[in-house]
Amino acid sequence: MVRNVMDMNAHYGGLNAAFLEERKSVWVMNVVPVRAHNTLPLILDRGFLGALHDWCEPFPTYPRTYDLLHANGLLSHLTSERCGLMELFIEMDRILRPEGWVVLSDKLGVIELARAHATQIRWDARVIDPQNGSDERLLLLWQRMNYRWHHNVRYAPEFRQCACKILVRSKSDHANDENSHGYARARAVNMPRS
């Protein structure tokens, strides 16, 4: 179902590590925004593939390259930048394969704004509260091609469950790395190269 994945705000490569831990055979492109803390050397030390990129510009790739796009906290970061969310959604629409998935995790207000943009470009959108009572929300988007989500995609409940599980693993890896920069470097050195 998913072969090529892009983590649009990779932090320390937590999503890539979560896929490896779940024994999912996917190719992951870890992207670090240029205005964020440069963690690309740590991602490369872990044996993962990565790049620096300014999301106010188009990403240098062929159209329709990725099956799944993931971004944790990127939308909040971009709302404070000079570019808008609609430009980001148009770029995501360009690089996402038909009937591809987008998993966004951010604060509730930004997620609702993103949901409005997603419906404008005719994507199906579902907001999920992975942790009851928190301000964080998960937005699952599906780039439909003349079909409705509930009719065409029989595996949507399994995908939502898997996305929440990988998101929780990715967030815990990010939280551990944020608490101690030395911890992230130690994990990077101890990770086997793939």
PDB file of C-alpha atoms in Angstrom:
ATOM      1  CA  MET A   1       0.000   0.000   0.000  1.00  0.00           C
ATOM      2  CA  VAL A   2       2.774   2.471   0.934  1.00  0.00           C
ATOM      3  CA  ARG A   3       6.266   2.363  -0.581  1.00  0.00           C
ATOM      4  CA  ASN A   4       7.624   5.935  -0.676  1.00  0.00           C
ATOM      5  CA  VAL A   5       7.201   8.131   2.397  1.00  0.00           C
ATOM      6  CA  MET A   6       8.271  11.706   3.099  1.00  0.00           C
ATOM      7  CA  ASP A   7       8.600  13.066   6.616  1.00  0.00           C
ATOM      8  CA  MET A   8       8.277  16.787   5.936  1.00  0.00           C
ATOM      9  CA  ASN A   9       9.483  17.821   9.416  1.00  0.00           C
ATOM     10  CA  ALA A  10      11.726  14.928  10.377  1.00  0.00           C
ATOM     11  CA  HIS A  11      13.216  16.290  13.631  1.00  0.00           C
ATOM     12  CA  TYR A  12      15.594  13.381  14.439  1.00  0.00           C
ATOM     13  CA  GLY A  13      14.158  10.734  12.089  1.00  0.00           C
ATOM     14  CA  GLY A  14      11.602   9.346  14.529  1.00  0.00           C
ATOM     15  CA  LEU A  15       9.104   8.337  11.837  1.00  0.00           C
ATOM     16  CA  ASN A  16      11.789   6.455   9.908  1.00  0.00           C
ATOM     17  CA  ALA A  17      12.831   4.657  13.102  1.00  0.00           C
ATOM     18  CA  ALA A  18       9.184   3.828  13.862  1.00  0.00           C
ATOM     19  CA  PHE A  19       8.748   2.204  10.437  1.00  0.00           C
ATOM     20  CA  LEU A  20      11.907   0.162  10.983  1.00  0.00           C
ATOM     21  CA  GLU A  21      10.767  -0.888  14.445  1.00  0.00           C
ATOM     22  CA  GLU A  22       7.411  -2.012  13.014  1.00  0.00           C
ATOM     23  CA  ARG A  23       9.329  -3.910  10.286  1.00  0.00           C
ATOM     24  CA  LYS A  24       7.659  -1.948   7.490  1.00  0.00           C
ATOM     25  CA  SER A  25       9.664  -1.998   4.278  1.00  0.00           C
ATOM     26  CA  VAL A  26       9.323   1.570   3.022  1.00  0.00           C
ATOM     27  CA  TRP A  27      11.671   4.189   1.614  1.00  0.00           C
ATOM     28  CA  VAL A  28      11.608   7.357   3.757  1.00  0.00           C
ATOM     29  CA  MET A  29      12.865  10.804   2.772  1.00  0.00           C
ATOM     30  CA  ASN A  30      13.545  12.797   5.966  1.00  0.00           C
ATOM     31  CA  VAL A  31      13.260  16.533   5.322  1.00  0.00           C
ATOM     32  CA  VAL A  32      14.460  19.147   7.811  1.00  0.00           C
ATOM     33  CA  PRO A  33      13.076  22.674   7.251  1.00  0.00           C
ATOM     34  CA  VAL A  34      15.856  25.206   6.760  1.00  0.00           C
ATOM     35  CA  ARG A  35      14.508  27.559   9.439  1.00  0.00           C
ATOM     36  CA  ALA A  36      14.286  24.776  12.042  1.00  0.00           C
ATOM     37  CA  HIS A  37      17.130  23.431  14.164  1.00  0.00           C
ATOM     38  CA  ASN A  38      19.485  21.608  11.765  1.00  0.00           C
ATOM     39  CA  THR A  39      19.241  17.969  12.834  1.00  0.00           C
ATOM     40  CA  LEU A  40      20.220  16.596   9.425  1.00  0.00           C
ATOM     41  CA  PRO A  41      23.678  15.419  10.596  1.00  0.00           C
ATOM     42  CA  LEU A  42      22.017  13.301  13.303  1.00  0.00           C
ATOM     43  CA  ILE A  43      19.570  11.842  10.787  1.00  0.00           C
ATOM     44  CA  LEU A  44      22.442  10.928   8.473  1.00  0.00           C
ATOM     45  CA  ASP A  45      24.411   9.466  11.428  1.00  0.00           C
ATOM     46  CA  ARG A  46      21.499   7.123  12.074  1.00  0.00           C
ATOM     47  CA  GLY A  47      21.894   5.792   8.532  1.00  0.00           C
ATOM     48  CA  PHE A  48      18.761   7.488   7.191  1.00  0.00           C
ATOM     49  CA  LEU A  49      18.332   9.527   4.025  1.00  0.00           C
ATOM     50  CA  GLY A  50      17.615  13.230   4.461  1.00  0.00           C
ATOM     51  CA  ALA A  51      17.671  16.734   3.021  1.00  0.00           C
ATOM     52  CA  LEU A  52      17.309  20.377   4.076  1.00  0.00           C
ATOM     53  CA  HIS A  53      14.451  22.241   2.415  1.00  0.00           C
ATOM     54  CA  ASP A  54      12.590  25.548   2.577  1.00  0.00           C
ATOM     55  CA  TRP A  55       8.870  24.641   2.390  1.00  0.00           C
ATOM     56  CA  CYS A  56       8.089  28.068   0.968  1.00  0.00           C
ATOM     57  CA  GLU A  57       9.684  26.738  -2.240  1.00  0.00           C
ATOM     58  CA  PRO A  58       8.817  23.677  -4.383  1.00  0.00           C
ATOM     59  CA  PHE A  59      10.531  20.436  -3.384  1.00  0.00           C
ATOM     60  CA  PRO A  60      12.939  19.209  -6.115  1.00  0.00           C
ATOM     61  CA  THR A  61      11.313  15.911  -7.062  1.00  0.00           C
ATOM     62  CA  TYR A  62       9.222  14.441  -9.840  1.00  0.00           C
ATOM     63  CA  PRO A  63       5.468  14.904  -9.549  1.00  0.00           C
ATOM     64  CA  ARG A  64       3.503  12.024  -8.030  1.00  0.00           C
ATOM     65  CA  THR A  65       6.492  10.518  -6.194  1.00  0.00           C
ATOM     66  CA  TYR A  66       5.241   9.788  -2.663  1.00  0.00           C
ATOM     67  CA  ASP A  67       2.492   7.511  -1.329  1.00  0.00           C
ATOM     68  CA  LEU A  68       2.485   9.048   2.159  1.00  0.00           C
ATOM     69  CA  LEU A  69       3.429  12.485   3.482  1.00  0.00           C
ATOM     70  CA  HIS A  70       3.876  13.070   7.218  1.00  0.00           C
ATOM     71  CA  ALA A  71       4.404  16.337   9.079  1.00  0.00           C
ATOM     72  CA  ASN A  72       4.575  16.785  12.838  1.00  0.00           C
ATOM     73  CA  GLY A  73       4.452  20.454  13.859  1.00  0.00           C
ATOM     74  CA  LEU A  74       5.262  21.807  10.403  1.00  0.00           C
ATOM     75  CA  LEU A  75       2.005  23.732   9.991  1.00  0.00           C
ATOM     76  CA  SER A  76       2.562  25.805  13.160  1.00  0.00           C
ATOM     77  CA  HIS A  77       6.069  26.536  11.946  1.00  0.00           C
ATOM     78  CA  LEU A  78       4.832  27.688   8.528  1.00  0.00           C
ATOM     79  CA  THR A  79       2.082  29.954   9.867  1.00  0.00           C
ATOM     80  CA  SER A  80       4.823  32.113  11.367  1.00  0.00           C
ATOM     81  CA  GLU A  81       6.747  32.191   8.067  1.00  0.00           C
ATOM     82  CA  ARG A  82       6.255  34.286   4.952  1.00  0.00           C
ATOM     83  CA  CYS A  83       4.459  31.562   2.979  1.00  0.00           C
ATOM     84  CA  GLY A  84       0.906  30.332   3.402  1.00  0.00           C
ATOM     85  CA  LEU A  85      -0.627  26.935   3.997  1.00  0.00           C
ATOM     86  CA  MET A  86      -2.389  26.857   0.635  1.00  0.00           C
ATOM     87  CA  GLU A  87       0.950  26.982  -1.201  1.00  0.00           C
ATOM     88  CA  LEU A  88       2.125  24.049   0.918  1.00  0.00           C
ATOM     89  CA  PHE A  89      -1.032  22.075   0.127  1.00  0.00           C
ATOM     90  CA  ILE A  90      -0.632  22.717  -3.595  1.00  0.00           C
ATOM     91  CA  GLU A  91       2.958  21.456  -3.377  1.00  0.00           C
ATOM     92  CA  MET A  92       1.838  18.378  -1.427  1.00  0.00           C
ATOM     93  CA  ASP A  93      -0.823  17.743  -4.074  1.00  0.00           C
ATOM     94  CA  ARG A  94       1.898  17.863  -6.743  1.00  0.00           C
ATOM     95  CA  ILE A  95       4.276  15.368  -5.121  1.00  0.00           C
ATOM     96  CA  LEU A  96       1.628  12.983  -3.754  1.00  0.00           C
ATOM     97  CA  ARG A  97       0.556  10.008  -5.854  1.00  0.00           C
ATOM     98  CA  PRO A  98      -3.137   9.707  -6.766  1.00  0.00           C
ATOM     99  CA  GLU A  99      -5.071   8.307  -3.822  1.00  0.00           C
ATOM    100  CA  GLY A 100      -2.083   9.008  -1.552  1.00  0.00           C
ATOM    101  CA  TRP A 101      -2.242   9.777   2.161  1.00  0.00           C
ATOM    102  CA  VAL A 102      -1.162  12.759   4.271  1.00  0.00           C
ATOM    103  CA  VAL A 103      -0.793  12.550   8.063  1.00  0.00           C
ATOM    104  CA  LEU A 104      -0.503  15.904   9.822  1.00  0.00           C
ATOM    105  CA  SER A 105      -0.064  16.381  13.552  1.00  0.00           C
ATOM    106  CA  ASP A 106      -0.339  19.814  15.103  1.00  0.00           C
ATOM    107  CA  LYS A 107      -2.365  22.081  17.378  1.00  0.00           C
ATOM    108  CA  LEU A 108      -6.151  22.145  17.042  1.00  0.00           C
ATOM    109  CA  GLY A 109      -6.493  25.635  15.485  1.00  0.00           C
ATOM    110  CA  VAL A 110      -3.909  24.967  12.786  1.00  0.00           C
ATOM    111  CA  ILE A 111      -5.392  21.530  12.054  1.00  0.00           C
ATOM    112  CA  GLU A 112      -8.860  23.038  11.510  1.00  0.00           C
ATOM    113  CA  LEU A 113      -7.355  25.606   9.127  1.00  0.00           C
ATOM    114  CA  ALA A 114      -5.518  22.803   7.302  1.00  0.00           C
ATOM    115  CA  ARG A 115      -8.739  20.799   7.077  1.00  0.00           C
ATOM    116  CA  ALA A 116     -10.442  23.759   5.365  1.00  0.00           C
ATOM    117  CA  HIS A 117      -7.587  24.018   2.839  1.00  0.00           C
ATOM    118  CA  ALA A 118      -7.692  20.267   2.190  1.00  0.00           C
ATOM    119  CA  THR A 119     -11.392  20.336   1.353  1.00  0.00           C
ATOM    120  CA  GLN A 120     -10.784  23.246  -1.043  1.00  0.00           C
ATOM    121  CA  ILE A 121      -8.459  21.075  -3.122  1.00  0.00           C
ATOM    122  CA  ARG A 122     -10.987  18.193  -2.919  1.00  0.00           C
ATOM    123  CA  TRP A 123      -9.204  15.912  -0.452  1.00  0.00           C
ATOM    124  CA  ASP A 124     -11.083  13.832   2.089  1.00  0.00           C
ATOM    125  CA  ALA A 125     -10.153  14.877   5.626  1.00  0.00           C
ATOM    126  CA  ARG A 126     -10.627  13.256   9.044  1.00  0.00           C
ATOM    127  CA  VAL A 127      -9.590  14.866  12.332  1.00  0.00           C
ATOM    128  CA  ILE A 128      -8.614  12.412  15.067  1.00  0.00           C
ATOM    129  CA  ASP A 129      -7.931  13.131  18.740  1.00  0.00           C
ATOM    130  CA  PRO A 130      -5.172  10.594  19.556  1.00  0.00           C
ATOM    131  CA  GLN A 131      -4.938  11.695  23.212  1.00  0.00           C
ATOM    132  CA  ASN A 132      -8.214  12.765  24.799  1.00  0.00           C
ATOM    133  CA  GLY A 133      -8.069  16.206  26.332  1.00  0.00           C
ATOM    134  CA  SER A 134      -4.875  17.455  24.674  1.00  0.00           C
ATOM    135  CA  ASP A 135      -4.591  20.334  22.216  1.00  0.00           C
ATOM    136  CA  GLU A 136      -2.826  18.087  19.669  1.00  0.00           C
ATOM    137  CA  ARG A 137      -4.841  16.690  16.769  1.00  0.00           C
ATOM    138  CA  LEU A 138      -4.108  14.274  13.960  1.00  0.00           C
ATOM    139  CA  LEU A 139      -5.410  15.128  10.488  1.00  0.00           C
ATOM    140  CA  LEU A 140      -5.640  12.256   8.003  1.00  0.00           C
ATOM    141  CA  LEU A 141      -6.019  13.357   4.395  1.00  0.00           C
ATOM    142  CA  TRP A 142      -6.689  11.216   1.380  1.00  0.00           C
ATOM    143  CA  GLN A 143      -6.198  12.526  -2.152  1.00  0.00           C
ATOM    144  CA  ARG A 144      -9.234  11.031  -3.808  1.00  0.00           C
ATOM    145  CA  MET A 145      -9.702  10.614  -7.516  1.00  0.00           C
ATOM    146  CA  ASN A 146     -13.478  10.869  -8.135  1.00  0.00           C
ATOM    147  CA  TYR A 147     -14.273   8.437  -5.305  1.00  0.00           C
ATOM    148  CA  ARG A 148     -15.398   8.839  -1.730  1.00  0.00           C
ATOM    149  CA  TRP A 149     -13.177   7.605   1.121  1.00  0.00           C
ATOM    150  CA  HIS A 150     -15.684   5.214   2.689  1.00  0.00           C
ATOM    151  CA  HIS A 151     -16.605   3.524  -0.621  1.00  0.00           C
ATOM    152  CA  ASN A 152     -13.223   3.057  -2.227  1.00  0.00           C
ATOM    153  CA  VAL A 153     -10.780   2.476   0.609  1.00  0.00           C
ATOM    154  CA  ARG A 154     -11.596  -0.702   2.537  1.00  0.00           C
ATOM    155  CA  TYR A 155      -8.411  -0.468   4.603  1.00  0.00           C
ATOM    156  CA  ALA A 156      -9.049   3.029   6.025  1.00  0.00           C
ATOM    157  CA  PRO A 157      -9.688   1.835   9.646  1.00  0.00           C
ATOM    158  CA  GLU A 158      -6.494  -0.249   9.611  1.00  0.00           C
ATOM    159  CA  PHE A 159      -4.563   2.685   8.179  1.00  0.00           C
ATOM    160  CA  ARG A 160      -5.877   5.036  10.874  1.00  0.00           C
ATOM    161  CA  GLN A 161      -4.874   2.571  13.592  1.00  0.00           C
ATOM    162  CA  CYS A 162      -1.392   2.083  12.088  1.00  0.00           C
ATOM    163  CA  ALA A 163      -0.949   5.861  11.604  1.00  0.00           C
ATOM    164  CA  CYS A 164      -1.841   6.552  15.238  1.00  0.00           C
ATOM    165  CA  LYS A 165       0.556   3.830  16.436  1.00  0.00           C
ATOM    166  CA  ILE A 166       3.445   5.136  14.314  1.00  0.00           C
ATOM    167  CA  LEU A 167       2.634   8.731  15.299  1.00  0.00           C
ATOM    168  CA  VAL A 168       2.803   7.871  19.008  1.00  0.00           C
ATOM    169  CA  ARG A 169       6.159   6.090  18.470  1.00  0.00           C
ATOM    170  CA  SER A 170       7.455   8.997  16.377  1.00  0.00           C
ATOM    171  CA  LYS A 171       6.351  11.563  18.984  1.00  0.00           C
ATOM    172  CA  SER A 172       7.965   9.632  21.842  1.00  0.00           C
ATOM    173  CA  ASP A 173      11.230   9.445  19.893  1.00  0.00           C
ATOM    174  CA  HIS A 174      11.012  13.196  19.203  1.00  0.00           C
ATOM    175  CA  ALA A 175      10.260  13.977  22.879  1.00  0.00           C
ATOM    176  CA  ASN A 176      13.207  11.905  24.053  1.00  0.00           C
ATOM    177  CA  ASP A 177      15.484  13.585  21.536  1.00  0.00           C
ATOM    178  CA  GLU A 178      14.232  17.050  22.492  1.00  0.00           C
ATOM    179  CA  ASN A 179      14.926  16.422  26.196  1.00  0.00           C
ATOM    180  CA  SER A 180      18.591  15.698  25.650  1.00  0.00           C
ATOM    181  CA  HIS A 181      20.679  16.487  22.606  1.00  0.00           C
ATOM    182  CA  GLY A 182      23.330  14.085  23.905  1.00  0.00           C
ATOM    183  CA  TYR A 183      20.734  11.302  24.025  1.00  0.00           C
ATOM    184  CA  ALA A 184      19.960  11.869  20.338  1.00  0.00           C
ATOM    185  CA  ARG A 185      23.642  11.706  19.428  1.00  0.00           C
ATOM    186  CA  ALA A 186      24.112   8.513  21.487  1.00  0.00           C
ATOM    187  CA  ARG A 187      21.141   6.887  19.738  1.00  0.00           C
ATOM    188  CA  ALA A 188      22.498   8.008  16.374  1.00  0.00           C
ATOM    189  CA  VAL A 189      25.843   6.360  17.050  1.00  0.00           C
ATOM    190  CA  ASN A 190      24.249   3.125  18.295  1.00  0.00           C
ATOM    191  CA  MET A 191      21.752   2.769  15.434  1.00  0.00           C
ATOM    192  CA  PRO A 192      22.765   0.170  12.848  1.00  0.00           C
ATOM    193  CA  ARG A 193      23.259   1.544   9.384  1.00  0.00           C
ATOM    194  CA  SER A 194      20.835   0.311   6.749  1.00  0.00           C
TER     195      SER A 194
END
